[in-house]
Amino acid sequence: MTFETDIRQSAARLCLPTPVLSIVVPVRDEEEAIAVFLERVVSVVTALDDAAADSFEILFVDDGSTDCSLELLRSANAADQRVRVLSFSRNFGKEAALSAGLDHALGDAVVPMDVDLQDPPEALAAMLEKWREGFEVVFGVRSNRERDSAAKRITAHLFYRAHNRLSNDKIPEHAGDFRLLDRKVVDVIRSMPERSRFMKGMFAWAGFRQASVEYARQPRQHGTTKFNYWKLWTFALDGITATSTMPLRVWSYIGVTIAALALAYAGFIVTRTLIFGIDVPGYASLIVAILFLGGLQLLSLGIIGEYIGRILVETKQRPLYVVREQIG
Ligand code: UDP
Ligand code: MG
């Protein structure tokens, strides 16, 4: 977030008419998908029974694409002023792209949407309706997950279970990034300074009146998924460590347990020695000391680790993304 974009934004918000709806679309190497996406979304949105039909923008965030995506987006902007484009200097990841989209979107309501049309734009009608009723966050809940492989469904379920048990911010299961956010919510998210941006967790933290609409997640129209299992695993770890200190703290408990076990073992050895005499001199005191101190060390490392983990994440204070070019 640079000073310049802030000025630009407040100027736009004060002087120019701002759109009702901003659709934020992260794009990475999606040359086959962009044209189809635009055609479908524009036709669906212009047909909406809402003020958004005449007043919307589609803000693409090019997340360091290496194919012709940026060129396609450039010509889309030339053909239609409602299309705006931000282009990153390299790949920063989808979460950073969404952050940039929220920073630069001008609409009263903002909806992040994948370019592969897995989030059906038809669901926008129901979302806008809920928004008009006064809900500030309307998240899309996937009514079908059967298209995902069994492994993905199970791991996703385990992740939500683990996350919601360990963290105070409960995230709804089956809800992706496809959701409508009121300007108020967007501004809260933008004001959150943390570097590790696990969007689902941040939305959950922000609160506000929330509603959900069901939608059937579609198969990817073109291209292939940009997430492999390793990326999803890292993403899951980020998600848990971003909002929970439990993984650090657990070592303290393990340390206490080991120390307690070592103490009990010490009691056992002492009693046995008193009754049966010494079999290997020195062995008992040695093993007890090693185990007990090992436990204590884990305990203290756990406590230090808790602080270092937090400090590391926050001290770098680098920008979340670098914009090379802004079109429109
Ligand atoms: N994406 C991105 N940066 C990345 C990876 C993905 O902006 O590093 C975009 C991608 O172009 C798409 C959206 O994020 O619009 C979702 O990606 P994908 O469909 O590959 O994920 P999936 O639907 O399989 O979870
Ligand atoms: Mg997808």
Short mmCIF file of C-alpha atoms and ligand atoms in Angstrom, two decimals:
data_model
loop_
_atom_site.label_atom_id
_atom_site.label_comp_id
_atom_site.label_asym_id
_atom_site.label_seq_id
_atom_site.Cartn_x
_atom_site.Cartn_y
_atom_site.Cartn_z
CA MET A 1 0.00 0.00 0.00
CA THR A 2 1.79 3.10 -1.17
CA PHE A 3 0.91 6.69 -0.36
CA GLU A 4 0.19 7.33 -4.00
CA THR A 5 -2.48 4.66 -4.30
CA ASP A 6 -4.10 5.98 -1.14
CA ILE A 7 -4.38 9.46 -2.64
CA ARG A 8 -5.66 8.06 -5.86
CA GLN A 9 -8.25 6.16 -4.02
CA SER A 10 -9.52 8.90 -1.81
CA ALA A 11 -9.65 11.20 -4.84
CA ALA A 12 -11.66 8.63 -6.70
CA ARG A 13 -13.93 8.08 -3.75
CA LEU A 14 -14.54 11.78 -3.29
CA CYS A 15 -14.83 13.19 -6.81
CA LEU A 16 -15.65 10.43 -9.23
CA PRO A 17 -18.72 8.26 -9.11
CA THR A 18 -17.58 4.99 -7.59
CA PRO A 19 -18.99 1.70 -8.80
CA VAL A 20 -21.50 -0.22 -6.74
CA LEU A 21 -19.78 -3.53 -7.31
CA SER A 22 -16.11 -4.44 -7.73
CA ILE A 23 -15.25 -7.91 -8.88
CA VAL A 24 -11.67 -8.76 -7.96
CA VAL A 25 -10.05 -11.44 -10.06
CA PRO A 26 -6.58 -12.85 -9.31
CA VAL A 27 -4.97 -14.13 -12.47
CA ARG A 28 -1.92 -16.25 -12.94
CA ASP A 29 -1.17 -17.70 -16.38
CA GLU A 30 -4.80 -17.85 -17.42
CA GLU A 31 -4.72 -16.81 -21.09
CA GLU A 32 -7.36 -19.39 -22.08
CA ALA A 33 -9.73 -18.37 -19.32
CA ILE A 34 -9.82 -14.57 -19.45
CA ALA A 35 -12.00 -13.96 -22.52
CA VAL A 36 -14.56 -16.59 -21.53
CA PHE A 37 -14.64 -15.19 -18.00
CA LEU A 38 -15.19 -11.62 -19.13
CA GLU A 39 -17.93 -12.48 -21.56
CA ARG A 40 -19.85 -14.55 -19.03
CA VAL A 41 -19.42 -12.18 -16.09
CA VAL A 42 -20.31 -9.03 -18.04
CA SER A 43 -23.44 -10.63 -19.46
CA VAL A 44 -24.53 -11.94 -16.06
CA VAL A 45 -23.82 -8.71 -14.19
CA THR A 46 -25.46 -6.39 -16.72
CA ALA A 47 -28.59 -8.54 -16.51
CA LEU A 48 -28.76 -8.22 -12.70
CA ASP A 49 -31.82 -6.67 -11.13
CA ASP A 50 -29.68 -4.31 -9.04
CA ALA A 51 -27.96 -0.94 -9.34
CA ALA A 52 -24.74 -2.92 -9.73
CA ALA A 53 -25.82 -3.84 -13.26
CA ASP A 54 -25.06 -0.30 -14.48
CA SER A 55 -22.22 0.42 -12.13
CA PHE A 56 -19.54 -2.19 -11.71
CA GLU A 57 -15.86 -2.73 -12.33
CA ILE A 58 -13.84 -5.85 -12.89
CA LEU A 59 -10.42 -5.50 -11.33
CA PHE A 60 -7.94 -8.08 -12.53
CA VAL A 61 -4.79 -8.63 -10.51
CA ASP A 62 -2.14 -10.18 -12.71
CA ASP A 63 -0.06 -12.18 -10.27
CA GLY A 64 3.16 -12.39 -12.28
CA SER A 65 1.78 -14.25 -15.28
CA THR A 66 4.37 -15.50 -17.74
CA ASP A 67 1.97 -16.11 -20.63
CA CYS A 68 -0.13 -13.62 -22.62
CA SER A 69 -2.57 -12.91 -19.77
CA LEU A 70 -1.39 -9.34 -19.25
CA GLU A 71 -1.66 -8.49 -22.96
CA LEU A 72 -5.18 -9.90 -23.04
CA LEU A 73 -6.10 -7.86 -19.98
CA ARG A 74 -4.61 -4.75 -21.53
CA SER A 75 -6.80 -5.11 -24.59
CA ALA A 76 -9.80 -5.93 -22.41
CA ASN A 77 -9.27 -2.59 -20.66
CA ALA A 78 -8.95 -0.78 -23.99
CA ALA A 79 -12.24 -2.32 -25.12
CA ASP A 80 -14.13 -1.79 -21.88
CA GLN A 81 -13.33 0.89 -19.30
CA ARG A 82 -15.02 -1.15 -16.60
CA VAL A 83 -12.07 -3.51 -16.75
CA ARG A 84 -9.11 -2.40 -14.66
CA VAL A 85 -5.83 -4.20 -14.25
CA LEU A 86 -3.05 -4.31 -11.69
CA SER A 87 0.08 -6.14 -12.67
CA PHE A 88 2.56 -7.45 -10.10
CA SER A 89 6.31 -7.39 -10.60
CA ARG A 90 6.41 -11.14 -9.97
CA ASN A 91 4.27 -13.93 -8.57
CA PHE A 92 3.25 -13.06 -5.02
CA GLY A 93 0.54 -15.67 -4.56
CA LYS A 94 -3.22 -15.55 -4.56
CA GLU A 95 -3.57 -14.11 -1.08
CA ALA A 96 -1.36 -11.14 -2.00
CA ALA A 97 -3.33 -10.71 -5.22
CA LEU A 98 -6.56 -10.59 -3.23
CA SER A 99 -5.05 -8.05 -0.83
CA ALA A 100 -4.05 -5.86 -3.76
CA GLY A 101 -7.52 -6.24 -5.21
CA LEU A 102 -9.11 -5.10 -1.95
CA ASP A 103 -6.68 -2.17 -1.74
CA HIS A 104 -7.52 -0.92 -5.22
CA ALA A 105 -11.18 -1.83 -5.60
CA LEU A 106 -13.46 1.21 -5.57
CA GLY A 107 -16.85 -0.45 -5.20
CA ASP A 108 -19.30 -0.30 -2.31
CA ALA A 109 -19.30 -4.07 -2.39
CA VAL A 110 -16.34 -6.21 -3.39
CA VAL A 111 -16.47 -9.80 -4.58
CA PRO A 112 -13.30 -11.82 -5.18
CA MET A 113 -13.82 -14.35 -7.94
CA ASP A 114 -11.59 -16.95 -9.61
CA VAL A 115 -10.97 -16.46 -13.31
CA ASP A 116 -11.59 -20.14 -14.07
CA LEU A 117 -15.36 -19.65 -13.54
CA GLN A 118 -15.43 -22.15 -10.71
CA ASP A 119 -17.33 -19.51 -8.78
CA PRO A 120 -20.47 -19.08 -10.89
CA PRO A 121 -21.26 -15.37 -11.45
CA GLU A 122 -24.96 -16.33 -11.32
CA ALA A 123 -24.60 -16.53 -7.53
CA LEU A 124 -24.00 -12.75 -7.47
CA ALA A 125 -27.74 -12.06 -7.65
CA ALA A 126 -28.40 -13.87 -4.36
CA MET A 127 -25.34 -12.27 -2.75
CA LEU A 128 -26.41 -8.76 -3.71
CA GLU A 129 -29.90 -9.46 -2.44
CA LYS A 130 -28.54 -10.45 0.99
CA TRP A 131 -26.28 -7.41 0.95
CA ARG A 132 -29.25 -5.14 0.26
CA GLU A 133 -30.96 -6.78 3.24
CA GLY A 134 -28.14 -5.43 5.39
CA PHE A 135 -25.62 -8.26 5.62
CA GLU A 136 -22.03 -7.05 5.35
CA VAL A 137 -20.42 -10.37 4.49
CA VAL A 138 -22.20 -12.84 2.24
CA PHE A 139 -20.07 -15.90 1.74
CA GLY A 140 -20.66 -18.50 -0.88
CA VAL A 141 -20.92 -22.01 0.51
CA ARG A 142 -20.20 -24.86 -1.84
CA SER A 143 -23.16 -27.15 -2.03
CA ASN A 144 -21.18 -29.79 -3.88
CA ARG A 145 -17.72 -31.01 -3.21
CA GLU A 146 -18.15 -34.34 -4.91
CA ARG A 147 -16.11 -33.22 -7.89
CA ASP A 148 -13.04 -32.89 -5.72
CA SER A 149 -11.07 -36.05 -5.20
CA ALA A 150 -11.80 -37.95 -1.98
CA ALA A 151 -8.30 -37.10 -0.77
CA LYS A 152 -8.88 -33.37 -1.27
CA ARG A 153 -12.25 -33.50 0.48
CA ILE A 154 -10.84 -35.36 3.45
CA THR A 155 -7.78 -33.15 3.79
CA ALA A 156 -9.93 -30.03 3.46
CA HIS A 157 -12.26 -31.31 6.16
CA LEU A 158 -9.33 -32.15 8.45
CA PHE A 159 -7.88 -28.71 7.88
CA TYR A 160 -11.09 -26.94 8.86
CA ARG A 161 -11.46 -29.17 11.91
CA ALA A 162 -7.88 -28.52 12.99
CA HIS A 163 -8.03 -24.80 12.25
CA ASN A 164 -11.29 -24.22 14.08
CA ARG A 165 -10.19 -26.20 17.07
CA LEU A 166 -6.87 -24.41 17.38
CA SER A 167 -7.88 -20.90 16.48
CA ASN A 168 -10.33 -18.40 17.94
CA ASP A 169 -11.44 -17.26 14.48
CA LYS A 170 -13.81 -19.94 13.26
CA ILE A 171 -13.92 -20.24 9.50
CA PRO A 172 -16.98 -21.77 7.88
CA GLU A 173 -16.36 -25.07 6.12
CA HIS A 174 -16.94 -25.26 2.35
CA ALA A 175 -16.60 -21.49 2.00
CA GLY A 176 -13.91 -20.33 -0.40
CA ASP A 177 -12.76 -16.83 -1.22
CA PHE A 178 -15.94 -16.27 -3.22
CA ARG A 179 -17.90 -13.88 -1.04
CA LEU A 180 -19.40 -10.43 -1.09
CA LEU A 181 -17.75 -7.90 1.21
CA ASP A 182 -19.25 -4.59 2.13
CA ARG A 183 -16.98 -1.53 1.92
CA LYS A 184 -16.86 -1.44 5.73
CA VAL A 185 -15.42 -4.94 5.84
CA VAL A 186 -12.96 -4.20 3.05
CA ASP A 187 -11.68 -1.20 4.98
CA VAL A 188 -11.21 -3.30 8.11
CA ILE A 189 -9.27 -5.92 6.19
CA ARG A 190 -7.15 -3.21 4.57
CA SER A 191 -6.35 -1.74 7.96
CA MET A 192 -5.01 -5.05 9.24
CA PRO A 193 -1.25 -4.64 9.14
CA GLU A 194 -0.11 -8.22 9.41
CA ARG A 195 2.18 -9.71 6.82
CA SER A 196 0.86 -13.22 6.85
CA ARG A 197 -2.44 -12.85 5.10
CA PHE A 198 -4.70 -15.79 5.48
CA MET A 199 -7.79 -14.17 4.03
CA LYS A 200 -10.39 -16.63 5.28
CA GLY A 201 -9.14 -16.20 8.83
CA MET A 202 -9.05 -12.42 8.48
CA PHE A 203 -12.64 -12.29 7.27
CA ALA A 204 -13.64 -14.46 10.21
CA TRP A 205 -11.81 -12.16 12.63
CA ALA A 206 -13.43 -9.02 11.20
CA GLY A 207 -16.90 -10.20 12.18
CA PHE A 208 -19.89 -8.13 10.93
CA ARG A 209 -23.32 -9.42 10.02
CA GLN A 210 -22.76 -12.53 7.96
CA ALA A 211 -25.01 -14.52 5.70
CA SER A 212 -24.34 -17.30 3.27
CA VAL A 213 -25.66 -18.35 -0.11
CA GLU A 214 -25.23 -21.81 -1.55
CA TYR A 215 -23.69 -22.33 -4.93
CA ALA A 216 -22.53 -25.28 -6.93
CA ARG A 217 -18.83 -25.02 -7.60
CA GLN A 218 -18.17 -25.67 -11.25
CA PRO A 219 -15.32 -27.65 -12.77
CA ARG A 220 -12.47 -25.51 -14.04
CA GLN A 221 -13.36 -24.25 -17.54
CA HIS A 222 -9.85 -23.92 -18.93
CA GLY A 223 -6.30 -24.61 -17.92
CA THR A 224 -5.24 -26.45 -14.81
CA THR A 225 -5.27 -25.70 -11.11
CA LYS A 226 -2.40 -23.59 -9.84
CA PHE A 227 -2.38 -25.37 -6.51
CA ASN A 228 -0.66 -28.68 -5.95
CA TYR A 229 -0.72 -30.61 -2.70
CA TRP A 230 2.47 -29.07 -1.43
CA LYS A 231 1.10 -25.56 -1.93
CA LEU A 232 -2.15 -26.54 -0.22
CA TRP A 233 -0.18 -28.01 2.68
CA THR A 234 1.85 -24.82 3.06
CA PHE A 235 -1.35 -22.83 2.78
CA ALA A 236 -2.94 -24.91 5.54
CA LEU A 237 0.09 -24.40 7.77
CA ASP A 238 -0.01 -20.66 7.09
CA GLY A 239 -3.68 -20.66 7.92
CA ILE A 240 -3.16 -22.27 11.28
CA THR A 241 -0.04 -20.37 12.30
CA ALA A 242 -1.53 -17.05 11.19
CA THR A 243 -4.27 -17.16 13.78
CA SER A 244 -3.16 -19.65 16.38
CA THR A 245 -0.15 -19.97 18.64
CA MET A 246 -1.16 -23.49 19.62
CA PRO A 247 1.49 -25.23 17.48
CA LEU A 248 4.15 -23.33 19.41
CA ARG A 249 2.52 -23.70 22.75
CA VAL A 250 2.01 -27.44 22.42
CA TRP A 251 5.73 -27.95 22.97
CA SER A 252 5.38 -26.48 26.41
CA TYR A 253 2.83 -29.15 27.25
CA ILE A 254 5.02 -31.86 25.77
CA GLY A 255 7.90 -30.55 27.86
CA VAL A 256 5.82 -30.64 31.03
CA THR A 257 4.65 -34.16 30.25
CA ILE A 258 8.17 -35.44 29.62
CA ALA A 259 9.44 -33.80 32.77
CA ALA A 260 6.59 -35.34 34.77
CA LEU A 261 7.25 -38.76 33.26
CA ALA A 262 10.93 -38.42 34.06
CA LEU A 263 10.09 -37.57 37.65
CA ALA A 264 7.84 -40.59 37.94
CA TYR A 265 10.57 -42.72 36.43
CA ALA A 266 13.02 -41.31 38.95
CA GLY A 267 10.66 -42.31 41.76
CA PHE A 268 10.40 -45.78 40.29
CA ILE A 269 14.17 -46.21 40.00
CA VAL A 270 14.77 -44.93 43.52
CA THR A 271 12.19 -47.31 44.95
CA ARG A 272 13.54 -50.22 42.91
CA THR A 273 17.09 -49.47 44.02
CA LEU A 274 16.00 -49.30 47.64
CA ILE A 275 14.32 -52.70 47.39
CA PHE A 276 16.57 -54.61 44.99
CA GLY A 277 19.85 -52.74 45.25
CA ILE A 278 21.95 -51.09 42.53
CA ASP A 279 22.37 -53.01 39.26
CA VAL A 280 24.30 -50.51 37.07
CA PRO A 281 25.68 -47.67 39.18
CA GLY A 282 25.21 -44.22 37.70
CA TYR A 283 22.81 -45.26 34.97
CA ALA A 284 19.62 -44.25 36.77
CA SER A 285 20.67 -40.78 37.79
CA LEU A 286 22.01 -40.18 34.29
CA ILE A 287 18.90 -41.15 32.40
CA VAL A 288 16.66 -39.27 34.81
CA ALA A 289 18.74 -36.12 34.45
CA ILE A 290 18.78 -36.35 30.65
CA LEU A 291 15.06 -36.88 30.36
CA PHE A 292 14.16 -34.27 32.93
CA LEU A 293 16.40 -31.61 31.48
CA GLY A 294 15.32 -32.53 27.95
CA GLY A 295 11.74 -31.91 29.03
CA LEU A 296 12.59 -28.61 30.62
CA GLN A 297 14.50 -27.52 27.53
CA LEU A 298 11.55 -28.25 25.28
CA LEU A 299 9.39 -26.30 27.68
CA SER A 300 11.59 -23.23 27.59
CA LEU A 301 12.16 -23.51 23.82
CA GLY A 302 8.41 -23.64 23.42
CA ILE A 303 8.00 -20.41 25.31
CA ILE A 304 10.77 -18.63 23.43
CA GLY A 305 9.54 -20.05 20.13
CA GLU A 306 6.12 -18.59 20.78
CA TYR A 307 7.58 -15.11 20.92
CA ILE A 308 10.05 -15.55 18.07
CA GLY A 309 7.33 -16.91 15.81
CA ARG A 310 5.26 -13.80 16.31
CA ILE A 311 8.16 -11.40 16.07
CA LEU A 312 9.56 -12.94 12.89
CA VAL A 313 6.31 -12.64 11.05
CA GLU A 314 5.75 -9.04 11.96
CA THR A 315 9.20 -7.48 11.96
CA LYS A 316 9.98 -7.72 8.28
CA GLN A 317 7.26 -5.21 7.40
CA ARG A 318 7.79 -5.60 3.70
CA PRO A 319 5.05 -4.58 1.29
CA LEU A 320 2.67 -7.42 0.59
CA TYR A 321 3.11 -7.05 -3.14
CA VAL A 322 4.80 -4.86 -5.72
CA VAL A 323 2.68 -3.35 -8.48
CA ARG A 324 4.58 -2.88 -11.73
CA GLU A 325 1.75 -1.40 -13.68
CA GLN A 326 -1.76 -0.14 -13.19
CA ILE A 327 -4.04 -0.04 -16.18
CA GLY A 328 -7.30 1.88 -15.96
N1 UDP B 1 -3.90 -17.59 -8.72
C1 UDP B 1 -3.11 -16.48 -8.47
N2 UDP B 1 -1.82 -16.65 -8.03
C2 UDP B 1 -1.29 -17.89 -7.81
C3 UDP B 1 -2.13 -19.02 -8.02
C4 UDP B 1 -3.42 -18.83 -8.47
O1 UDP B 1 -3.54 -15.34 -8.66
O2 UDP B 1 -0.12 -17.99 -7.42
C5 UDP B 1 -5.29 -17.39 -9.20
C6 UDP B 1 -5.70 -18.22 -10.41
O3 UDP B 1 -5.36 -17.58 -11.61
C7 UDP B 1 -7.19 -18.33 -10.23
C8 UDP B 1 -7.36 -18.35 -8.73
O4 UDP B 1 -6.15 -17.81 -8.18
O5 UDP B 1 -7.91 -17.20 -10.73
C9 UDP B 1 -7.61 -19.75 -8.21
O6 UDP B 1 -6.61 -20.64 -8.67
P1 UDP B 1 -6.91 -22.13 -9.09
O7 UDP B 1 -8.17 -22.19 -9.90
O8 UDP B 1 -5.68 -22.67 -9.71
O9 UDP B 1 -7.14 -22.80 -7.67
P2 UDP B 1 -8.23 -23.90 -7.27
O10 UDP B 1 -9.54 -23.45 -7.84
O11 UDP B 1 -7.75 -25.17 -7.87
O12 UDP B 1 -8.20 -23.90 -5.77
MG MG B 2 -9.95 -22.95 -9.65
#
